[in-house]
Amino acid sequence: MSAVIIKKVSTKSDLKAFIDLHYDLYEGNEYDAPNLFSDEMNTLSKDKNAAFDFCEAEYFLAYKNDKLVGRVAAIINHRANKKWDRKSVRFGWIDFINDREVLEALLNAVEEYGRSKGMRSIVGPLGFTDMDPEGMLTTGFDQLGTMPTIYNYEYYPQLMESLEGYEVDNHYVEYKLMVPDEVPEKFAKIADMIQKRYQLKIKKLTREDVFERGYGRKIFDVINKTYGHLYGYSDLTERQMDQYVKQYFPMADLDLITLIEDEAADNKLVGLGISIPSLTRALQKCRRGRLTPFGWWHVLRALKFHKTKVVDLLLIGVLPEYRMKGVNSLLFADLIPRYQKYGFEWGETQVEMETNSKVQSQWEWLDACIHKRRKCYIKTF
């Protein structure tokens, strides 16, 4: 049996090989949503990703019989470790052939890196922050993946759970939501009531709002306050907020973004619902994650002309003090007619903690089902 050789990524060529491995492993897979090469390069480049203000990382490649067979990122998020009183090294961007020896060698490399930095456990799959994909898919291998989440083969968790010392640290679920023919009566009634009783109003964005009037940062400030208590979360810095505004909002369909403001509190932003047309089929048509020569056209058709049956619910957030006021009903009373107008047939939620019953309760008035599950694993050393 040939030994697995681990090589640390040290050149731009190595990083390119690290990114390209995913396209090789998942070529032709009908469920995987491959990321754009340029996005992956920006996220993994230490001089471009603002998360490196409080993170450090190394990337590793696995070779067997002189062939590239696996990859993994070793990440230490110092802000998250401080917040959650942990000394953890994260593993992310993990891909490997169906070979337990390869997986073990990759994770050993992350463990050794973590030990060298004084860490006491390894946990993942996780990215730099919650804005990166997290959780290994364990159910739903025959379901369409989404751009913000991880798709992986069924053998990934099978091999993961065969390793000694690893246990499940967190469970996630994802929902498939059918777009109704009409706004559910419950949503409509609550939406009408809270607008009158609490002086809440719907705010639709303009480009000027996002880039000149500070709404981009306001949105991420609400996300910090909404998601701050969730598993492994580290608050986004102002530099990260600026980075994400520049990265995602220029191409965003603002019609599919709904904000809720409190008129009685000087138009304070209290809730948001951000969705986009599914890009999965478009990304599958981008050769190896590249927008050239024709990938840009497929992405444009999905983003601007809504040539997809699926809408991805990227972020839904309501400030804690407003959650009992029915703000989610107001969000969906505005968004559902827009989904109908564009011909979307169903929506995909993103990862939700299995224990987060408050988030999942908002789907009870819709035709919804759990169609994907995923896990994060931990090992203490």
mmCIF file of C-alpha atoms in Angstrom:
data_model
loop_
_atom_site.group_PDB
_atom_site.id
_atom_site.type_symbol
_atom_site.label_atom_id
_atom_site.label_comp_id
_atom_site.label_asym_id
_atom_site.label_seq_id
_atom_site.Cartn_x
_atom_site.Cartn_y
_atom_site.Cartn_z
ATOM 1 C CA MET A 1 0.000 0.000 0.000
ATOM 2 C CA SER A 2 1.451 3.339 -1.036
ATOM 3 C CA ALA A 3 1.892 5.940 1.675
ATOM 4 C CA VAL A 4 0.001 9.209 1.617
ATOM 5 C CA ILE A 5 2.286 12.203 1.271
ATOM 6 C CA ILE A 6 1.112 15.546 2.695
ATOM 7 C CA LYS A 7 2.369 18.759 1.153
ATOM 8 C CA LYS A 8 1.766 22.236 2.566
ATOM 9 C CA VAL A 9 0.479 24.795 0.080
ATOM 10 C CA SER A 10 3.295 27.288 -0.338
ATOM 11 C CA THR A 11 2.939 28.776 -3.829
ATOM 12 C CA LYS A 12 0.199 30.259 -5.958
ATOM 13 C CA SER A 13 0.430 27.180 -8.152
ATOM 14 C CA ASP A 14 -0.187 24.985 -5.093
ATOM 15 C CA LEU A 15 -3.228 27.089 -4.170
ATOM 16 C CA LYS A 16 -4.584 26.756 -7.691
ATOM 17 C CA ALA A 17 -4.219 22.965 -7.432
ATOM 18 C CA PHE A 18 -5.931 23.085 -4.026
ATOM 19 C CA ILE A 19 -8.963 24.860 -5.524
ATOM 20 C CA ASP A 20 -9.052 22.828 -8.733
ATOM 21 C CA LEU A 21 -9.192 19.492 -6.903
ATOM 22 C CA HIS A 22 -12.865 20.009 -6.099
ATOM 23 C CA TYR A 23 -13.725 20.426 -9.786
ATOM 24 C CA ASP A 24 -11.847 17.210 -10.550
ATOM 25 C CA LEU A 25 -13.567 15.173 -7.835
ATOM 26 C CA TYR A 26 -17.072 16.421 -8.645
ATOM 27 C CA GLU A 27 -16.905 16.763 -12.409
ATOM 28 C CA GLY A 28 -20.298 15.877 -13.866
ATOM 29 C CA ASN A 29 -22.005 15.558 -10.476
ATOM 30 C CA GLU A 30 -25.600 16.780 -10.862
ATOM 31 C CA TYR A 31 -26.046 17.906 -7.245
ATOM 32 C CA ASP A 32 -22.795 19.723 -6.418
ATOM 33 C CA ALA A 33 -22.732 23.530 -6.552
ATOM 34 C CA PRO A 34 -19.109 24.330 -7.460
ATOM 35 C CA ASN A 35 -17.861 27.694 -6.261
ATOM 36 C CA LEU A 36 -16.370 30.224 -8.625
ATOM 37 C CA PHE A 37 -12.591 29.880 -8.852
ATOM 38 C CA SER A 38 -12.127 33.631 -8.313
ATOM 39 C CA ASP A 39 -14.251 33.582 -5.136
ATOM 40 C CA GLU A 40 -12.283 30.662 -3.747
ATOM 41 C CA MET A 41 -8.984 32.362 -4.561
ATOM 42 C CA ASN A 42 -10.083 35.571 -2.812
ATOM 43 C CA THR A 43 -11.344 33.721 0.268
ATOM 44 C CA LEU A 44 -8.201 31.612 0.651
ATOM 45 C CA SER A 45 -5.684 34.383 -0.138
ATOM 46 C CA LYS A 46 -4.245 35.824 3.053
ATOM 47 C CA ASP A 47 -3.820 39.273 1.522
ATOM 48 C CA LYS A 48 -7.448 39.521 0.332
ATOM 49 C CA ASN A 49 -9.674 37.954 2.987
ATOM 50 C CA ALA A 50 -10.387 40.322 5.889
ATOM 51 C CA ALA A 51 -10.903 37.310 8.164
ATOM 52 C CA PHE A 52 -7.119 37.007 8.326
ATOM 53 C CA ASP A 53 -7.177 40.024 10.650
ATOM 54 C CA PHE A 54 -8.093 37.521 13.387
ATOM 55 C CA CYS A 55 -7.504 34.138 11.745
ATOM 56 C CA GLU A 56 -4.450 32.190 10.706
ATOM 57 C CA ALA A 57 -4.410 29.209 8.393
ATOM 58 C CA GLU A 58 -2.413 26.702 6.413
ATOM 59 C CA TYR A 59 -3.593 24.507 3.532
ATOM 60 C CA PHE A 60 -2.513 20.941 2.829
ATOM 61 C CA LEU A 61 -2.566 18.673 -0.216
ATOM 62 C CA ALA A 62 -2.535 14.874 -0.081
ATOM 63 C CA TYR A 63 -0.766 12.788 -2.737
ATOM 64 C CA LYS A 64 -0.844 9.043 -3.285
ATOM 65 C CA ASN A 65 0.993 7.274 -6.094
ATOM 66 C CA ASP A 66 2.079 10.748 -7.273
ATOM 67 C CA LYS A 67 -1.557 11.748 -7.748
ATOM 68 C CA LEU A 68 -3.390 14.554 -5.930
ATOM 69 C CA VAL A 69 -6.101 12.803 -3.889
ATOM 70 C CA GLY A 70 -7.143 15.192 -1.124
ATOM 71 C CA ARG A 71 -7.033 18.671 0.357
ATOM 72 C CA VAL A 72 -7.847 20.424 3.636
ATOM 73 C CA ALA A 73 -7.584 23.872 5.231
ATOM 74 C CA ALA A 74 -6.411 24.235 8.837
ATOM 75 C CA ILE A 75 -7.876 27.414 10.333
ATOM 76 C CA ILE A 76 -7.570 29.043 13.737
ATOM 77 C CA ASN A 77 -10.203 31.708 14.389
ATOM 78 C CA HIS A 78 -8.851 33.508 17.442
ATOM 79 C CA ARG A 79 -11.985 35.658 17.905
ATOM 80 C CA ALA A 80 -14.258 32.619 17.959
ATOM 81 C CA ASN A 81 -11.922 30.723 20.285
ATOM 82 C CA LYS A 82 -11.914 33.649 22.715
ATOM 83 C CA LYS A 83 -15.681 34.122 22.526
ATOM 84 C CA TRP A 84 -16.463 30.449 23.093
ATOM 85 C CA ASP A 85 -13.522 29.772 25.429
ATOM 86 C CA ARG A 86 -12.023 27.133 23.175
ATOM 87 C CA LYS A 87 -8.626 26.256 21.810
ATOM 88 C CA SER A 88 -9.765 24.738 18.538
ATOM 89 C CA VAL A 89 -8.252 24.395 15.116
ATOM 90 C CA ARG A 90 -10.881 24.142 12.389
ATOM 91 C CA PHE A 91 -10.743 21.933 9.331
ATOM 92 C CA GLY A 92 -12.477 23.153 6.191
ATOM 93 C CA TRP A 93 -12.378 22.866 2.404
ATOM 94 C CA ILE A 94 -11.912 19.158 2.918
ATOM 95 C CA ASP A 95 -12.145 16.901 -0.139
ATOM 96 C CA PHE A 96 -10.707 13.432 -0.651
ATOM 97 C CA ILE A 97 -11.066 10.256 -2.637
ATOM 98 C CA ASN A 98 -12.825 7.247 -1.102
ATOM 99 C CA ASP A 99 -9.804 6.223 0.961
ATOM 100 C CA ARG A 100 -9.722 6.267 4.776
ATOM 101 C CA GLU A 101 -5.933 6.570 4.782
ATOM 102 C CA VAL A 102 -6.134 9.818 2.818
ATOM 103 C CA LEU A 103 -8.707 11.342 5.170
ATOM 104 C CA GLU A 104 -6.702 10.310 8.216
ATOM 105 C CA ALA A 105 -3.518 11.845 6.807
ATOM 106 C CA LEU A 106 -5.280 15.131 6.035
ATOM 107 C CA LEU A 107 -6.795 15.449 9.499
ATOM 108 C CA ASN A 108 -3.491 14.455 11.129
ATOM 109 C CA ALA A 109 -1.886 17.384 9.304
ATOM 110 C CA VAL A 110 -4.518 19.738 10.729
ATOM 111 C CA GLU A 111 -4.080 18.269 14.221
ATOM 112 C CA GLU A 112 -0.307 18.720 14.072
ATOM 113 C CA TYR A 113 -0.723 22.302 12.921
ATOM 114 C CA GLY A 114 -3.184 22.944 15.752
ATOM 115 C CA ARG A 115 -0.891 21.421 18.368
ATOM 116 C CA SER A 116 1.987 23.594 17.145
ATOM 117 C CA LYS A 117 -0.216 26.626 17.844
ATOM 118 C CA GLY A 118 -1.303 25.468 21.292
ATOM 119 C CA MET A 119 -4.743 24.195 20.280
ATOM 120 C CA ARG A 120 -6.457 21.378 22.175
ATOM 121 C CA SER A 121 -9.099 20.173 19.728
ATOM 122 C CA ILE A 122 -9.933 19.904 16.035
ATOM 123 C CA VAL A 123 -13.435 20.734 14.785
ATOM 124 C CA GLY A 124 -15.159 20.956 11.430
ATOM 125 C CA PRO A 125 -15.971 21.243 8.655
ATOM 126 C CA LEU A 126 -15.973 24.973 9.343
ATOM 127 C CA GLY A 127 -14.674 27.974 7.461
ATOM 128 C CA PHE A 128 -13.059 31.166 8.669
ATOM 129 C CA THR A 129 -16.440 32.540 9.786
ATOM 130 C CA ASP A 130 -20.154 31.728 9.504
ATOM 131 C CA MET A 131 -20.135 33.411 6.101
ATOM 132 C CA ASP A 132 -18.267 30.338 4.823
ATOM 133 C CA PRO A 133 -19.848 26.892 4.253
ATOM 134 C CA GLU A 134 -19.987 24.588 7.278
ATOM 135 C CA GLY A 135 -21.126 21.104 8.209
ATOM 136 C CA MET A 136 -20.534 17.803 6.384
ATOM 137 C CA LEU A 137 -23.566 16.569 4.459
ATOM 138 C CA THR A 138 -24.925 13.341 5.984
ATOM 139 C CA THR A 139 -28.410 13.136 4.410
ATOM 140 C CA GLY A 140 -29.633 14.510 1.089
ATOM 141 C CA PHE A 141 -26.970 13.340 -1.341
ATOM 142 C CA ASP A 142 -29.620 13.246 -4.088
ATOM 143 C CA GLN A 143 -30.752 16.828 -3.427
ATOM 144 C CA LEU A 144 -29.569 19.906 -5.281
ATOM 145 C CA GLY A 145 -26.756 21.681 -3.466
ATOM 146 C CA THR A 146 -26.610 25.427 -2.893
ATOM 147 C CA MET A 147 -23.786 27.908 -3.341
ATOM 148 C CA PRO A 148 -23.510 28.798 0.385
ATOM 149 C CA THR A 149 -23.345 25.173 1.584
ATOM 150 C CA ILE A 150 -21.112 22.115 1.263
ATOM 151 C CA TYR A 151 -22.001 19.218 -0.985
ATOM 152 C CA ASN A 152 -20.042 16.010 -0.478
ATOM 153 C CA TYR A 153 -20.225 12.354 -1.412
ATOM 154 C CA GLU A 154 -21.880 9.830 0.901
ATOM 155 C CA TYR A 155 -18.558 8.201 1.759
ATOM 156 C CA TYR A 156 -17.318 11.389 3.467
ATOM 157 C CA PRO A 157 -19.304 10.966 6.723
ATOM 158 C CA GLN A 158 -18.945 7.177 6.538
ATOM 159 C CA LEU A 159 -15.157 7.471 6.638
ATOM 160 C CA MET A 160 -15.276 10.373 9.074
ATOM 161 C CA GLU A 161 -17.238 8.360 11.605
ATOM 162 C CA SER A 162 -14.852 5.428 11.272
ATOM 163 C CA LEU A 163 -11.970 7.495 12.659
ATOM 164 C CA GLU A 164 -10.973 7.050 16.278
ATOM 165 C CA GLY A 165 -11.606 9.942 18.663
ATOM 166 C CA TYR A 166 -14.068 11.947 16.574
ATOM 167 C CA GLU A 167 -17.591 12.631 17.804
ATOM 168 C CA VAL A 168 -20.440 14.829 16.612
ATOM 169 C CA ASP A 169 -20.213 18.406 17.894
ATOM 170 C CA ASN A 170 -23.247 19.902 16.133
ATOM 171 C CA HIS A 171 -26.215 18.824 14.009
ATOM 172 C CA TYR A 172 -27.743 20.934 11.216
ATOM 173 C CA VAL A 173 -30.887 20.660 9.110
ATOM 174 C CA GLU A 174 -31.974 22.294 5.847
ATOM 175 C CA TYR A 175 -35.528 22.712 4.596
ATOM 176 C CA LYS A 176 -37.152 22.607 1.194
ATOM 177 C CA LEU A 177 -40.054 25.099 1.105
ATOM 178 C CA MET A 178 -42.672 25.041 -1.629
ATOM 179 C CA VAL A 179 -43.674 28.498 -2.839
ATOM 180 C CA PRO A 180 -47.434 28.779 -2.108
ATOM 181 C CA ASP A 181 -49.993 30.017 -4.631
ATOM 182 C CA GLU A 182 -51.025 32.697 -2.137
ATOM 183 C CA VAL A 183 -49.441 34.294 0.914
ATOM 184 C CA PRO A 184 -50.569 32.095 3.837
ATOM 185 C CA GLU A 185 -53.411 33.760 5.709
ATOM 186 C CA LYS A 186 -51.481 33.644 8.979
ATOM 187 C CA PHE A 187 -48.573 35.597 7.471
ATOM 188 C CA ALA A 188 -50.892 38.156 5.888
ATOM 189 C CA LYS A 189 -52.893 38.806 9.070
ATOM 190 C CA ILE A 190 -49.846 39.136 11.301
ATOM 191 C CA ALA A 191 -48.073 41.343 8.765
ATOM 192 C CA ASP A 192 -51.027 43.724 8.611
ATOM 193 C CA MET A 193 -51.385 43.799 12.381
ATOM 194 C CA ILE A 194 -47.746 44.469 13.289
ATOM 195 C CA GLN A 195 -47.394 47.295 10.788
ATOM 196 C CA LYS A 196 -50.197 49.118 12.561
ATOM 197 C CA ARG A 197 -49.477 48.117 16.147
ATOM 198 C CA TYR A 198 -45.691 48.443 16.213
ATOM 199 C CA GLN A 199 -45.115 50.984 13.415
ATOM 200 C CA LEU A 200 -42.946 48.544 11.509
ATOM 201 C CA LYS A 201 -42.514 49.044 7.773
ATOM 202 C CA ILE A 202 -41.032 47.297 4.767
ATOM 203 C CA LYS A 203 -37.918 48.853 3.265
ATOM 204 C CA LYS A 204 -36.809 47.967 -0.281
ATOM 205 C CA LEU A 205 -33.229 48.875 -1.113
ATOM 206 C CA THR A 206 -31.762 50.983 -3.874
ATOM 207 C CA ARG A 207 -28.118 50.872 -4.995
ATOM 208 C CA GLU A 208 -27.641 54.252 -3.307
ATOM 209 C CA ASP A 209 -28.964 52.830 -0.031
ATOM 210 C CA VAL A 210 -26.403 50.029 -0.122
ATOM 211 C CA PHE A 211 -23.301 51.851 -1.286
ATOM 212 C CA GLU A 212 -23.875 55.469 -0.228
ATOM 213 C CA ARG A 213 -26.318 55.482 2.680
ATOM 214 C CA GLY A 214 -24.705 52.802 4.804
ATOM 215 C CA TYR A 215 -27.309 50.060 4.534
ATOM 216 C CA GLY A 216 -24.682 47.490 3.642
ATOM 217 C CA ARG A 217 -23.083 47.832 7.059
ATOM 218 C CA LYS A 218 -26.461 48.086 8.776
ATOM 219 C CA ILE A 219 -27.425 44.709 7.328
ATOM 220 C CA PHE A 220 -24.303 42.990 8.626
ATOM 221 C CA ASP A 221 -24.704 44.693 12.003
ATOM 222 C CA VAL A 222 -28.136 43.049 12.304
ATOM 223 C CA ILE A 223 -26.579 39.735 11.248
ATOM 224 C CA ASN A 224 -24.003 40.047 14.047
ATOM 225 C CA LYS A 225 -26.731 40.712 16.616
ATOM 226 C CA THR A 226 -28.983 37.974 15.240
ATOM 227 C CA TYR A 227 -26.452 35.177 14.800
ATOM 228 C CA GLY A 228 -24.035 36.063 17.590
ATOM 229 C CA HIS A 229 -25.320 33.357 19.959
ATOM 230 C CA LEU A 230 -25.102 30.530 17.425
ATOM 231 C CA TYR A 231 -22.560 27.711 17.299
ATOM 232 C CA GLY A 232 -19.021 28.893 16.617
ATOM 233 C CA TYR A 233 -20.022 32.397 15.481
ATOM 234 C CA SER A 234 -17.503 35.233 15.565
ATOM 235 C CA ASP A 235 -18.732 38.771 14.983
ATOM 236 C CA LEU A 236 -17.932 40.263 11.607
ATOM 237 C CA THR A 237 -15.530 43.189 11.706
ATOM 238 C CA GLU A 238 -16.145 46.439 9.852
ATOM 239 C CA ARG A 239 -13.499 45.456 7.310
ATOM 240 C CA GLN A 240 -15.286 42.161 6.698
ATOM 241 C CA MET A 241 -18.588 43.984 6.316
ATOM 242 C CA ASP A 242 -17.070 46.277 3.698
ATOM 243 C CA GLN A 243 -15.568 43.278 1.907
ATOM 244 C CA TYR A 244 -18.892 41.422 1.705
ATOM 245 C CA VAL A 245 -20.781 44.516 0.569
ATOM 246 C CA LYS A 246 -18.335 44.988 -2.313
ATOM 247 C CA GLN A 247 -18.283 41.268 -3.114
ATOM 248 C CA TYR A 248 -21.978 40.387 -3.117
ATOM 249 C CA PHE A 249 -24.181 43.442 -3.512
ATOM 250 C CA PRO A 250 -23.151 44.675 -6.989
ATOM 251 C CA MET A 251 -24.871 41.666 -8.600
ATOM 252 C CA ALA A 252 -27.653 41.222 -6.037
ATOM 253 C CA ASP A 253 -31.294 41.415 -7.124
ATOM 254 C CA LEU A 254 -32.522 44.001 -4.624
ATOM 255 C CA ASP A 255 -36.124 43.012 -5.300
ATOM 256 C CA LEU A 256 -35.375 39.754 -3.462
ATOM 257 C CA ILE A 257 -34.012 41.554 -0.390
ATOM 258 C CA THR A 258 -36.527 42.823 2.147
ATOM 259 C CA LEU A 259 -35.712 44.903 5.213
ATOM 260 C CA ILE A 260 -37.953 45.799 8.145
ATOM 261 C CA GLU A 261 -37.566 49.152 9.901
ATOM 262 C CA ASP A 262 -39.090 50.552 13.076
ATOM 263 C CA GLU A 263 -40.551 53.983 12.357
ATOM 264 C CA ALA A 264 -41.020 54.619 16.086
ATOM 265 C CA ALA A 265 -37.276 54.172 16.650
ATOM 266 C CA ASP A 266 -36.000 56.542 13.961
ATOM 267 C CA ASN A 267 -36.276 53.917 11.192
ATOM 268 C CA LYS A 268 -34.046 51.470 13.013
ATOM 269 C CA LEU A 269 -33.256 48.360 10.947
ATOM 270 C CA VAL A 270 -34.722 45.428 12.900
ATOM 271 C CA GLY A 271 -35.069 42.558 10.434
ATOM 272 C CA LEU A 272 -33.953 41.312 7.034
ATOM 273 C CA GLY A 273 -34.610 38.605 4.506
ATOM 274 C CA ILE A 274 -31.975 38.100 1.814
ATOM 275 C CA SER A 275 -32.598 35.647 -1.005
ATOM 276 C CA ILE A 276 -31.145 35.002 -4.456
ATOM 277 C CA PRO A 277 -32.095 32.862 -7.424
ATOM 278 C CA SER A 278 -30.350 29.508 -7.167
ATOM 279 C CA LEU A 279 -27.006 29.618 -8.973
ATOM 280 C CA THR A 280 -26.308 25.879 -8.779
ATOM 281 C CA ARG A 281 -27.193 24.956 -12.363
ATOM 282 C CA ALA A 282 -25.432 28.068 -13.658
ATOM 283 C CA LEU A 283 -22.277 27.290 -11.678
ATOM 284 C CA GLN A 284 -22.286 23.738 -13.013
ATOM 285 C CA LYS A 285 -22.008 25.243 -16.498
ATOM 286 C CA CYS A 286 -18.979 27.365 -15.566
ATOM 287 C CA ARG A 287 -16.016 25.318 -16.726
ATOM 288 C CA ARG A 288 -13.943 24.564 -13.608
ATOM 289 C CA GLY A 289 -15.469 27.532 -11.806
ATOM 290 C CA ARG A 290 -14.408 30.074 -14.415
ATOM 291 C CA LEU A 291 -16.723 32.780 -15.748
ATOM 292 C CA THR A 292 -14.957 32.777 -19.118
ATOM 293 C CA PRO A 293 -15.606 32.107 -21.879
ATOM 294 C CA PHE A 294 -19.370 31.588 -21.378
ATOM 295 C CA GLY A 295 -19.895 30.959 -17.665
ATOM 296 C CA TRP A 296 -20.784 34.598 -17.031
ATOM 297 C CA TRP A 297 -23.834 34.257 -19.296
ATOM 298 C CA HIS A 298 -25.278 31.350 -17.311
ATOM 299 C CA VAL A 299 -24.764 33.195 -14.013
ATOM 300 C CA LEU A 300 -26.329 36.363 -15.453
ATOM 301 C CA ARG A 301 -29.375 34.418 -16.698
ATOM 302 C CA ALA A 302 -29.956 33.077 -13.200
ATOM 303 C CA LEU A 303 -29.298 36.311 -11.313
ATOM 304 C CA LYS A 304 -30.980 38.856 -13.542
ATOM 305 C CA PHE A 305 -33.473 36.862 -15.605
ATOM 306 C CA HIS A 306 -34.357 34.319 -12.896
ATOM 307 C CA LYS A 307 -33.887 31.305 -15.176
ATOM 308 C CA THR A 308 -34.246 28.831 -12.326
ATOM 309 C CA LYS A 309 -37.095 27.226 -10.420
ATOM 310 C CA VAL A 310 -35.325 27.576 -7.078
ATOM 311 C CA VAL A 311 -34.723 30.505 -4.744
ATOM 312 C CA ASP A 312 -32.066 30.317 -2.016
ATOM 313 C CA LEU A 313 -32.969 31.906 1.317
ATOM 314 C CA LEU A 314 -29.508 33.103 2.255
ATOM 315 C CA LEU A 315 -30.095 35.045 5.455
ATOM 316 C CA ILE A 316 -33.125 35.730 7.606
ATOM 317 C CA GLY A 317 -32.455 37.757 10.715
ATOM 318 C CA VAL A 318 -34.541 39.606 13.286
ATOM 319 C CA LEU A 319 -33.163 41.490 16.283
ATOM 320 C CA PRO A 320 -33.826 39.513 19.490
ATOM 321 C CA GLU A 321 -36.116 42.155 21.003
ATOM 322 C CA TYR A 322 -38.382 42.062 17.907
ATOM 323 C CA ARG A 323 -38.688 38.308 17.399
ATOM 324 C CA MET A 324 -41.950 37.968 19.334
ATOM 325 C CA LYS A 325 -43.595 40.722 17.269
ATOM 326 C CA GLY A 326 -44.056 38.643 14.116
ATOM 327 C CA VAL A 327 -41.441 40.362 11.950
ATOM 328 C CA ASN A 328 -40.855 37.143 9.964
ATOM 329 C CA SER A 329 -44.481 37.246 8.792
ATOM 330 C CA LEU A 330 -43.922 40.733 7.413
ATOM 331 C CA LEU A 331 -40.786 39.567 5.595
ATOM 332 C CA PHE A 332 -42.552 36.661 3.891
ATOM 333 C CA ALA A 333 -45.701 38.643 3.140
ATOM 334 C CA ASP A 334 -43.446 40.833 0.997
ATOM 335 C CA LEU A 335 -41.154 38.160 -0.456
ATOM 336 C CA ILE A 336 -43.614 35.404 -1.379
ATOM 337 C CA PRO A 337 -45.413 37.476 -4.068
ATOM 338 C CA ARG A 338 -42.012 38.254 -5.576
ATOM 339 C CA TYR A 339 -41.125 34.558 -5.645
ATOM 340 C CA GLN A 340 -44.445 33.908 -7.390
ATOM 341 C CA LYS A 341 -43.798 36.674 -9.915
ATOM 342 C CA TYR A 342 -40.456 35.179 -10.917
ATOM 343 C CA GLY A 343 -41.827 31.659 -11.215
ATOM 344 C CA PHE A 344 -39.838 30.102 -8.375
ATOM 345 C CA GLU A 345 -41.320 26.750 -7.363
ATOM 346 C CA TRP A 346 -39.474 26.134 -4.126
ATOM 347 C CA GLY A 347 -36.981 27.696 -1.753
ATOM 348 C CA GLU A 348 -33.898 26.272 -0.071
ATOM 349 C CA THR A 349 -33.092 27.287 3.483
ATOM 350 C CA GLN A 350 -29.478 27.311 4.503
ATOM 351 C CA VAL A 351 -28.003 25.429 7.466
ATOM 352 C CA GLU A 352 -29.986 25.691 10.697
ATOM 353 C CA MET A 353 -28.978 24.160 13.994
ATOM 354 C CA GLU A 354 -31.201 21.160 14.637
ATOM 355 C CA THR A 355 -31.959 22.529 18.108
ATOM 356 C CA ASN A 356 -33.014 25.970 16.838
ATOM 357 C CA SER A 357 -36.770 25.398 17.126
ATOM 358 C CA LYS A 358 -37.527 29.128 16.992
ATOM 359 C CA VAL A 359 -36.097 29.410 13.477
ATOM 360 C CA GLN A 360 -37.785 26.234 12.301
ATOM 361 C CA SER A 361 -41.174 27.297 13.660
ATOM 362 C CA GLN A 362 -41.373 30.003 10.988
ATOM 363 C CA TRP A 363 -41.831 27.311 8.317
ATOM 364 C CA GLU A 364 -44.948 25.788 9.920
ATOM 365 C CA TRP A 365 -47.315 27.814 7.697
ATOM 366 C CA LEU A 366 -45.577 26.593 4.538
ATOM 367 C CA ASP A 367 -45.359 23.225 2.781
ATOM 368 C CA ALA A 368 -41.922 22.377 4.178
ATOM 369 C CA CYS A 369 -39.769 19.320 4.732
ATOM 370 C CA ILE A 370 -36.273 18.596 6.007
ATOM 371 C CA HIS A 371 -34.369 17.259 3.012
ATOM 372 C CA LYS A 372 -30.754 17.633 4.109
ATOM 373 C CA ARG A 373 -28.841 17.059 7.303
ATOM 374 C CA ARG A 374 -25.233 17.683 8.170
ATOM 375 C CA LYS A 375 -22.808 17.445 11.072
ATOM 376 C CA CYS A 376 -19.718 19.057 12.516
ATOM 377 C CA TYR A 377 -17.225 16.759 14.207
ATOM 378 C CA ILE A 378 -14.777 17.325 17.044
ATOM 379 C CA LYS A 379 -11.788 15.522 18.500
ATOM 380 C CA THR A 380 -9.948 16.553 21.641
ATOM 381 C CA PHE A 381 -6.217 15.925 21.921
#
